[in-house]
């Protein structure tokens, strides 16, 4: 299964909304998870099973989708959200990450 | 606090071997499947391998199948990655990561800080 993320890069101003799409090459149900990776830090789990929130993650992060099309939304963007965001599928082996979407804060 | 600490990264020549270790603490290591994930410079995250709780099953990405071997020592709470026939494209930061499943694969909830492998002559 190949995960295609778009856009590759997005430059946004604080308080704007960011939408990142992850498309799977075949249906993966809701077995899609989102991670945030800041430079020089380990990845951090943001959303599990497409839309389930994670304790401690700000509520401005939300996910949706099922099957082949998934979306990560970041509302009211903050400076600390500058990072690269990755989707990850755990439906079928081999497990796989998307190519990443880098979010830059203007 | 759940902790994963990788070690063993080094500079190695093409064709060489290396063994990475990941020391786990503050959680029941033998209750969870574990992963190795890497990130080459300027590239995306790449899933490499998974081993279930007792080491009874393991899985690999095509890119490392036949060259890398994942294993674990539950008595010492250590995860390993034996890397053979290394290639320049194996260069990267290698992460140890914990799954939330015991005998399958659900999602990764904890990551180490990584250890760097450089394959170069």
Short mmCIF file of C-alpha atoms in Angstrom, two decimals:
data_model
loop_
_atom_site.label_atom_id
_atom_site.label_comp_id
_atom_site.label_asym_id
_atom_site.label_seq_id
_atom_site.Cartn_x
_atom_site.Cartn_y
_atom_site.Cartn_z
CA UNK A 1 0.00 0.00 0.00
CA UNK A 2 1.35 3.40 -1.01
CA UNK A 3 0.34 6.51 0.91
CA UNK A 4 0.44 9.76 -1.05
CA UNK A 5 0.34 12.98 0.91
CA UNK A 6 -0.39 16.42 -0.44
CA UNK A 7 0.59 19.12 -0.44
CA UNK A 8 4.31 18.45 0.08
CA UNK A 9 4.74 21.89 1.60
CA UNK A 10 2.47 24.55 2.99
CA UNK A 11 3.37 28.03 4.25
CA UNK A 12 0.67 29.53 6.46
CA UNK A 13 0.18 32.41 8.86
CA UNK A 14 -0.71 31.92 12.52
CA UNK A 15 -4.42 31.35 13.23
CA UNK A 16 -5.03 30.01 9.72
CA UNK A 17 -6.38 26.52 9.11
CA UNK A 18 -4.20 23.80 7.56
CA UNK A 19 -5.57 20.79 5.75
CA UNK A 20 -3.34 17.86 4.80
CA UNK A 21 -4.54 14.95 2.68
CA UNK A 22 -3.31 11.37 2.69
CA UNK A 23 -4.50 9.02 -0.04
CA UNK A 24 -4.00 5.25 0.12
CA UNK A 25 -3.50 3.16 -3.00
CA UNK A 26 -6.15 0.74 -1.73
CA UNK A 27 -8.74 0.72 1.02
CA UNK A 28 -7.28 0.60 4.52
CA UNK A 29 -10.46 1.09 6.51
CA UNK A 30 -9.66 3.45 9.34
CA UNK A 31 -6.16 2.05 9.99
CA UNK A 32 -4.52 5.41 9.37
CA UNK A 33 -2.62 7.42 11.98
CA UNK A 34 -1.02 10.85 11.97
CA UNK A 35 2.33 11.92 13.41
CA UNK A 36 4.03 15.26 13.87
CA UNK A 37 7.78 15.52 13.55
CA UNK A 38 9.58 18.66 14.55
CA UNK A 39 13.25 19.10 13.57
CA UNK A 40 15.60 17.22 15.90
CA UNK A 41 12.71 15.62 17.76
CA UNK A 42 11.15 12.19 17.63
CA UNK A 43 7.78 11.76 15.91
CA UNK A 44 4.72 12.36 18.06
CA UNK A 45 1.34 10.67 17.68
CA UNK A 46 -1.44 13.16 16.92
CA UNK A 47 -4.42 11.12 15.73
CA UNK A 48 -5.10 7.38 15.76
CA UNK A 49 -7.52 5.39 13.61
CA UNK A 50 -8.19 8.30 11.27
CA UNK A 51 -10.18 10.43 13.67
CA UNK A 52 -9.57 9.42 17.28
CA UNK A 53 -7.96 12.06 19.45
CA UNK A 54 -4.93 11.46 21.63
CA UNK A 55 -4.67 12.55 25.24
CA UNK A 56 -2.47 15.61 25.59
CA UNK A 57 -2.70 16.64 21.93
CA UNK A 58 -4.31 20.07 21.45
CA UNK A 59 -7.91 19.98 20.24
CA UNK A 60 -7.03 22.08 17.20
CA UNK A 61 -5.72 18.85 15.63
CA UNK A 62 -8.42 16.67 14.08
CA UNK A 63 -8.62 13.86 11.57
CA UNK A 64 -11.23 12.44 9.25
CA UNK A 65 -11.70 9.93 6.49
CA UNK A 66 -11.88 6.22 5.82
CA UNK A 67 -11.13 3.80 3.04
CA UNK A 68 -8.62 5.58 0.82
CA UNK A 69 -8.93 9.29 1.60
CA UNK A 70 -7.93 10.88 4.87
CA UNK A 71 -7.46 14.40 6.14
CA UNK A 72 -5.56 16.00 9.00
CA UNK A 73 -6.77 19.47 9.93
CA UNK A 74 -5.03 21.96 12.14
CA UNK A 75 -7.28 24.82 13.21
CA UNK A 76 -6.05 28.13 14.54
CA UNK A 77 -2.43 27.36 13.66
CA UNK A 78 0.21 28.23 16.25
CA UNK A 79 3.94 28.82 15.82
CA UNK A 80 4.74 25.56 17.59
CA UNK A 81 2.91 23.64 14.84
CA UNK A 82 5.82 24.19 12.43
CA UNK A 83 6.74 20.62 11.62
CA UNK A 84 6.46 17.83 9.08
CA UNK A 85 3.31 15.72 9.31
CA UNK A 86 3.18 12.07 8.32
CA UNK A 87 0.36 9.61 7.84
CA UNK A 88 0.98 5.93 8.62
CA UNK A 89 -1.07 2.87 7.67
CA UNK A 90 -1.30 -0.25 9.79
CA UNK A 91 -3.85 -2.11 7.70
CA UNK A 92 -1.51 -4.33 5.71
CA UNK A 93 2.08 -5.41 5.66
CA UNK A 94 4.43 -3.88 4.83
CA UNK A 95 3.40 -1.00 7.06
CA UNK A 96 4.04 2.39 5.46
CA UNK A 97 4.35 6.11 6.00
CA UNK A 98 3.31 8.83 3.62
CA UNK A 99 5.88 11.14 2.11
CA UNK A 100 5.24 13.91 4.62
CA UNK A 101 3.87 17.45 4.50
CA UNK A 102 6.06 20.23 5.78
CA UNK A 103 4.18 23.11 7.41
CA UNK A 104 6.00 26.40 7.67
CA UNK A 105 4.77 29.34 9.69
CA UNK A 106 5.03 32.67 7.88
CA UNK B 1 7.84 7.68 31.99
CA UNK B 2 8.00 5.16 29.15
CA UNK B 3 11.46 5.33 27.64
CA UNK B 4 13.25 3.91 24.62
CA UNK B 5 16.97 4.54 24.16
CA UNK B 6 18.72 3.44 20.99
CA UNK B 7 22.44 2.81 20.68
CA UNK B 8 24.93 1.20 18.35
CA UNK B 9 24.88 3.66 15.49
CA UNK B 10 28.22 4.19 13.78
CA UNK B 11 30.03 4.85 10.53
CA UNK B 12 30.42 1.59 8.61
CA UNK B 13 31.72 0.68 5.17
CA UNK B 14 29.42 -0.59 2.43
CA UNK B 15 28.95 -4.32 2.79
CA UNK B 16 29.58 -4.15 6.51
CA UNK B 17 27.42 -5.09 9.46
CA UNK B 18 26.12 -3.32 12.53
CA UNK B 19 23.84 -4.20 15.43
CA UNK B 20 21.55 -1.58 16.90
CA UNK B 21 20.10 -1.91 20.38
CA UNK B 22 17.11 -0.28 22.04
CA UNK B 23 16.80 -0.33 25.82
CA UNK B 24 13.22 -0.08 27.06
CA UNK B 25 12.14 1.03 30.51
CA UNK B 26 9.09 1.89 32.60
CA UNK B 27 6.62 -0.31 30.77
CA UNK B 28 6.07 -4.08 30.46
CA UNK B 29 8.37 -4.62 27.47
CA UNK B 30 7.27 -8.23 26.97
CA UNK B 31 3.65 -7.15 26.53
CA UNK B 32 4.10 -5.18 23.32
CA UNK B 33 5.20 -5.54 19.73
CA UNK B 34 8.11 -3.33 18.74
CA UNK B 35 9.22 -1.57 15.54
CA UNK B 36 12.29 -0.14 13.87
CA UNK B 37 11.73 2.94 11.69
CA UNK B 38 14.37 5.03 9.92
CA UNK B 39 14.69 8.42 8.32
CA UNK B 40 17.30 9.04 5.66
CA UNK B 41 18.62 12.61 5.39
CA UNK B 42 15.96 14.81 3.83
CA UNK B 43 13.59 11.90 3.36
CA UNK B 44 10.36 10.62 4.84
CA UNK B 45 10.00 8.17 7.68
CA UNK B 46 10.40 4.57 6.51
CA UNK B 47 8.99 1.61 8.40
CA UNK B 48 11.54 -1.21 8.54
CA UNK B 49 10.49 -4.05 10.79
CA UNK B 50 8.16 -5.30 13.52
CA UNK B 51 8.50 -8.09 16.07
CA UNK B 52 5.66 -9.34 18.24
CA UNK B 53 5.83 -9.64 21.99
CA UNK B 54 7.56 -13.00 22.26
CA UNK B 55 9.67 -12.80 19.14
CA UNK B 56 7.56 -15.51 17.55
CA UNK B 57 6.82 -13.49 14.42
CA UNK B 58 8.65 -10.70 12.67
CA UNK B 59 8.02 -8.69 9.53
CA UNK B 60 10.17 -6.57 7.24
CA UNK B 61 10.03 -3.91 4.57
CA UNK B 62 11.11 -5.10 1.14
CA UNK B 63 14.09 -2.74 1.28
CA UNK B 64 15.68 -4.66 4.19
CA UNK B 65 14.19 -8.14 3.85
CA UNK B 66 17.00 -10.70 3.85
CA UNK B 67 19.61 -8.21 5.13
CA UNK B 68 18.24 -7.04 8.49
CA UNK B 69 17.10 -9.17 11.42
CA UNK B 70 14.96 -7.91 14.27
CA UNK B 71 15.10 -9.66 17.63
CA UNK B 72 14.37 -9.03 21.28
CA UNK B 73 15.54 -10.11 24.71
CA UNK B 74 12.58 -9.81 27.05
CA UNK B 75 14.69 -10.76 30.07
CA UNK B 76 16.79 -7.64 29.53
CA UNK B 77 14.13 -5.40 27.95
CA UNK B 78 16.21 -4.86 24.81
CA UNK B 79 15.22 -4.74 21.15
CA UNK B 80 17.85 -5.37 18.48
CA UNK B 81 18.34 -4.78 14.78
CA UNK B 82 21.12 -6.75 13.13
CA UNK B 83 22.02 -4.99 9.91
CA UNK B 84 24.06 -6.89 7.30
CA UNK B 85 25.23 -6.12 3.76
CA UNK B 86 24.86 -2.43 4.45
CA UNK B 87 24.46 -0.01 1.57
CA UNK B 88 24.95 3.76 1.34
CA UNK B 89 21.16 4.13 1.09
CA UNK B 90 20.85 2.61 4.58
CA UNK B 91 22.31 5.82 5.98
CA UNK B 92 19.93 7.52 8.34
CA UNK B 93 18.53 8.00 11.81
CA UNK B 94 17.14 4.75 13.18
CA UNK B 95 14.26 4.85 15.65
CA UNK B 96 13.03 2.17 17.98
CA UNK B 97 9.27 2.42 18.56
CA UNK B 98 6.59 0.73 20.62
CA UNK B 99 3.31 -0.58 19.22
CA UNK B 100 0.12 -0.69 21.25
CA UNK B 101 -0.53 -4.29 20.22
CA UNK B 102 0.93 -7.42 21.75
CA UNK B 103 0.84 -9.82 18.83
CA UNK B 104 -0.16 -7.72 15.83
CA UNK B 105 0.31 -4.11 14.64
CA UNK B 106 -2.01 -1.29 15.63
CA UNK B 107 -0.08 1.98 15.79
CA UNK B 108 3.11 3.40 17.30
CA UNK B 109 2.61 5.38 20.47
CA UNK B 110 6.16 5.79 21.80
CA UNK B 111 9.40 6.58 19.99
CA UNK B 112 13.04 6.68 21.00
CA UNK B 113 15.33 9.54 20.06
CA UNK B 114 17.15 7.54 17.43
CA UNK B 115 20.70 6.46 16.64
CA UNK B 116 22.61 7.48 13.52
CA UNK B 117 23.98 5.04 10.98
CA UNK B 118 26.28 6.23 8.21
CA UNK B 119 27.29 3.83 5.48
CA UNK B 120 30.25 5.25 3.61
CA UNK B 121 33.69 4.28 2.44
#
